[in-house]
Amino acid sequence: QLKQASLQAWAEMRQQTRTWNNAAAQRRLETVGRRIVNAAGRGGQSWEFVLFDSAELNAFVLPGGQVGFYRGLYEICEKDDWMATVLGHEVGHVTGRHAAERYSRDVATQTGLQVAGQVTNNQLAMAALGLGAQVGIQLPFSREQESEADILGLNYMQAAGYNPREAIPLWQRMSQSGARQPEFLSTHPDPANRIARMQAYIQQQGW
């Protein structure tokens, strides 16, 4: 069900959202992205990297290997390390099977969903992929899942040859973005605690 929803969501996204035709930016995204997915042990699967022409500070990776990166977020990624921070975090959600955990939980219970009418499994799958705005359901990742994605992302950055310490200024800048902050910050009401956890992990690893 997740795979089907993933393909459907990606097809709709490509159809409805304008892509950003910037060859240099595209090459940069693919270069950083492939280094991260290789570091995550997922280099053997098919990946597709697309830049969307939107001012949003957001990015997403679907379980099928479809990567969407928004122009607004790209433009603040002054360093490749910052882009690797975002991609590492998102790929961490994929390798951590967080969408599958969300989907299984909510298909089993369908609790906490304040939605009029019947909720289909495909709608739940779309929401579990982090695309809930399209179907009127929001299923945020838990704080535990977000924290795991943070740590996995740091590991992938380091393994890919990027500087994990650069994750800190990137998340600090993101946390100051106010209303434009990306969806994956929404389950962390205190960004300072999140950053402190990452700093502690980086120090513990001797990076």
Short mmCIF file of C-alpha atoms in Angstrom, two decimals:
data_model
loop_
_atom_site.label_atom_id
_atom_site.label_comp_id
_atom_site.label_asym_id
_atom_site.label_seq_id
_atom_site.Cartn_x
_atom_site.Cartn_y
_atom_site.Cartn_z
CA GLN A 1 0.00 0.00 0.00
CA LEU A 2 2.84 2.41 0.82
CA LYS A 3 4.60 1.64 -2.46
CA GLN A 4 1.41 2.25 -4.41
CA ALA A 5 0.72 5.49 -2.57
CA SER A 6 4.33 6.57 -3.04
CA LEU A 7 4.16 6.16 -6.82
CA GLN A 8 0.78 7.87 -6.97
CA ALA A 9 1.92 10.80 -4.83
CA TRP A 10 5.08 11.26 -6.87
CA ALA A 11 3.18 11.23 -10.16
CA GLU A 12 0.74 13.84 -8.84
CA MET A 13 3.58 15.95 -7.46
CA ARG A 14 5.40 15.94 -10.79
CA GLN A 15 2.21 16.89 -12.58
CA GLN A 16 1.03 19.63 -10.24
CA THR A 17 4.30 21.25 -9.11
CA ARG A 18 6.59 23.10 -11.46
CA THR A 19 10.17 21.87 -11.55
CA TRP A 20 13.12 24.22 -11.27
CA ASN A 21 15.13 23.97 -14.49
CA ASN A 22 18.59 24.75 -13.17
CA ALA A 23 21.17 22.33 -14.55
CA ALA A 24 23.94 23.28 -12.12
CA ALA A 25 21.62 22.98 -9.12
CA GLN A 26 20.35 19.64 -10.43
CA ARG A 27 23.88 18.27 -10.72
CA ARG A 28 24.69 19.45 -7.22
CA LEU A 29 21.58 17.85 -5.73
CA GLU A 30 22.25 14.55 -7.48
CA THR A 31 25.90 14.51 -6.44
CA VAL A 32 25.15 15.12 -2.76
CA GLY A 33 22.09 12.88 -2.81
CA ARG A 34 23.89 9.91 -4.31
CA ARG A 35 26.71 10.19 -1.81
CA ILE A 36 24.18 10.14 1.03
CA VAL A 37 22.14 7.19 -0.27
CA ASN A 38 25.35 5.24 -0.91
CA ALA A 39 26.46 5.95 2.66
CA ALA A 40 23.07 4.76 3.87
CA GLY A 41 23.52 1.45 2.05
CA ARG A 42 20.75 2.23 -0.42
CA GLY A 43 22.88 2.93 -3.50
CA GLY A 44 21.69 -0.25 -5.19
CA GLN A 45 18.11 0.92 -5.56
CA SER A 46 16.78 3.37 -8.13
CA TRP A 47 16.72 7.04 -7.07
CA GLU A 48 15.20 10.06 -8.74
CA PHE A 49 16.15 13.59 -7.65
CA VAL A 50 13.91 16.51 -8.61
CA LEU A 51 14.13 20.22 -7.81
CA PHE A 52 10.73 21.87 -7.37
CA ASP A 53 10.33 25.57 -8.13
CA SER A 54 8.81 26.63 -4.83
CA ALA A 55 9.96 29.06 -2.14
CA GLU A 56 9.13 26.53 0.59
CA LEU A 57 11.88 25.43 2.92
CA ASN A 58 11.18 21.78 2.47
CA ALA A 59 12.37 18.48 1.07
CA PHE A 60 11.12 14.90 1.15
CA VAL A 61 12.22 11.40 0.24
CA LEU A 62 9.68 8.69 -0.54
CA PRO A 63 10.37 5.00 0.23
CA GLY A 64 10.60 4.22 -3.47
CA GLY A 65 13.63 6.49 -3.85
CA GLN A 66 11.91 9.63 -5.12
CA VAL A 67 13.57 12.77 -3.75
CA GLY A 68 11.93 16.19 -3.89
CA PHE A 69 13.94 19.27 -2.93
CA TYR A 70 12.38 22.74 -2.96
CA ARG A 71 14.13 25.79 -4.42
CA GLY A 72 13.63 27.81 -1.22
CA LEU A 73 15.54 25.25 0.82
CA TYR A 74 18.17 24.79 -1.87
CA GLU A 75 18.88 28.52 -1.91
CA ILE A 76 19.73 28.65 1.80
CA CYS A 77 22.00 25.60 1.58
CA GLU A 78 25.18 27.60 1.22
CA LYS A 79 27.32 24.49 1.65
CA ASP A 80 27.01 20.96 0.34
CA ASP A 81 27.24 19.87 3.99
CA TRP A 82 23.97 21.69 4.66
CA MET A 83 22.25 19.94 1.79
CA ALA A 84 23.69 16.65 3.06
CA THR A 85 22.19 17.42 6.48
CA VAL A 86 18.69 17.66 5.03
CA LEU A 87 19.06 14.64 2.76
CA GLY A 88 20.65 12.57 5.52
CA HIS A 89 17.73 13.33 7.83
CA GLU A 90 15.14 12.47 5.20
CA VAL A 91 16.89 9.27 4.12
CA GLY A 92 17.03 8.40 7.83
CA HIS A 93 13.23 8.39 7.83
CA VAL A 94 13.33 5.92 4.93
CA THR A 95 15.94 3.56 6.39
CA GLY A 96 14.24 3.80 9.78
CA ARG A 97 10.98 2.69 8.13
CA HIS A 98 9.19 5.52 9.89
CA ALA A 99 6.47 5.84 7.25
CA ALA A 100 5.76 2.12 7.57
CA GLU A 101 5.57 2.45 11.35
CA ARG A 102 3.16 5.36 11.06
CA TYR A 103 1.02 3.58 8.50
CA SER A 104 0.82 0.32 10.43
CA ARG A 105 -0.09 2.15 13.62
CA ASP A 106 -2.82 4.24 12.09
CA VAL A 107 -4.32 1.55 9.90
CA ALA A 108 -4.65 -0.59 13.01
CA THR A 109 -6.21 2.09 15.18
CA GLN A 110 -7.26 5.08 13.04
CA THR A 111 -7.23 7.05 16.27
CA GLY A 112 -6.54 10.73 16.49
CA LEU A 113 -7.74 11.35 12.95
CA GLN A 114 -10.28 14.12 12.98
CA VAL A 115 -11.51 13.62 9.44
CA ALA A 116 -15.05 13.81 8.12
CA GLY A 117 -16.21 10.69 6.36
CA GLN A 118 -14.42 7.43 5.76
CA VAL A 119 -10.63 7.33 5.72
CA THR A 120 -9.24 4.94 3.14
CA ASN A 121 -6.06 2.97 3.57
CA ASN A 122 -4.60 4.83 0.62
CA GLN A 123 -5.29 8.16 2.31
CA LEU A 124 -3.55 6.87 5.42
CA ALA A 125 -0.64 5.71 3.29
CA MET A 126 -0.34 9.13 1.68
CA ALA A 127 -0.38 10.77 5.10
CA ALA A 128 2.18 8.30 6.42
CA LEU A 129 4.50 9.31 3.58
CA GLY A 130 4.38 12.86 4.90
CA LEU A 131 2.05 14.05 2.17
CA GLY A 132 -0.99 14.41 4.37
CA ALA A 133 -1.80 17.93 3.21
CA GLN A 134 -2.94 16.43 -0.07
CA VAL A 135 -5.57 14.28 1.58
CA GLY A 136 -6.55 16.36 4.60
CA ILE A 137 -4.82 14.14 7.17
CA GLN A 138 -1.72 15.07 9.11
CA LEU A 139 0.33 12.26 10.64
CA PRO A 140 3.55 13.82 11.93
CA PHE A 141 6.55 11.71 12.72
CA SER A 142 6.94 11.18 16.44
CA ARG A 143 9.70 12.94 18.32
CA GLU A 144 11.43 9.58 18.71
CA GLN A 145 11.37 9.06 14.94
CA GLU A 146 12.61 12.60 14.32
CA SER A 147 15.44 12.11 16.78
CA GLU A 148 16.39 8.80 15.16
CA ALA A 149 16.37 10.45 11.72
CA ASP A 150 18.64 13.20 13.06
CA ILE A 151 21.20 10.70 14.33
CA LEU A 152 21.02 8.49 11.25
CA GLY A 153 21.46 11.58 9.11
CA LEU A 154 24.60 12.59 11.00
CA ASN A 155 26.01 9.10 10.52
CA TYR A 156 25.28 9.18 6.79
CA MET A 157 26.85 12.64 6.47
CA GLN A 158 30.04 11.49 8.15
CA ALA A 159 30.21 8.26 6.15
CA ALA A 160 29.66 10.21 2.92
CA GLY A 161 32.58 12.53 3.67
CA TYR A 162 30.60 15.57 4.79
CA ASN A 163 31.14 17.43 8.07
CA PRO A 164 28.46 16.48 10.63
CA ARG A 165 29.28 19.60 12.64
CA GLU A 166 27.81 21.67 9.82
CA ALA A 167 24.39 20.23 10.69
CA ILE A 168 24.22 22.53 13.71
CA PRO A 169 24.28 25.92 11.92
CA LEU A 170 21.86 24.58 9.30
CA TRP A 171 19.28 23.48 11.89
CA GLN A 172 19.80 26.74 13.79
CA ARG A 173 18.97 28.69 10.66
CA MET A 174 15.97 26.47 9.93
CA SER A 175 14.62 26.91 13.46
CA GLN A 176 14.67 30.68 12.98
CA SER A 177 12.56 30.52 9.82
CA GLY A 178 9.31 31.21 11.64
CA ALA A 179 6.16 30.34 9.73
CA ARG A 180 8.20 29.09 6.78
CA GLN A 181 9.91 26.35 8.76
CA PRO A 182 9.67 22.94 7.08
CA GLU A 183 7.17 20.31 8.08
CA PHE A 184 9.84 18.05 9.56
CA LEU A 185 10.49 20.61 12.31
CA SER A 186 6.88 20.64 13.44
CA THR A 187 7.14 17.87 16.02
CA HIS A 188 10.03 19.58 17.80
CA PRO A 189 8.58 22.50 19.76
CA ASP A 190 12.00 23.22 21.26
CA PRO A 191 14.65 23.29 18.51
CA ALA A 192 17.31 24.13 21.11
CA ASN A 193 16.90 20.70 22.72
CA ARG A 194 17.09 19.00 19.35
CA ILE A 195 20.28 20.84 18.44
CA ALA A 196 21.77 20.10 21.86
CA ARG A 197 21.14 16.36 21.35
CA MET A 198 22.90 16.46 18.00
CA GLN A 199 25.81 18.42 19.43
CA ALA A 200 26.18 15.86 22.21
CA TYR A 201 26.15 13.00 19.72
CA ILE A 202 28.74 14.67 17.50
CA GLN A 203 30.99 15.23 20.52
CA GLN A 204 30.48 11.65 21.70
CA GLN A 205 31.54 10.35 18.29
CA GLY A 206 34.64 12.54 18.30
CA TRP A 207 33.65 14.33 15.10
#
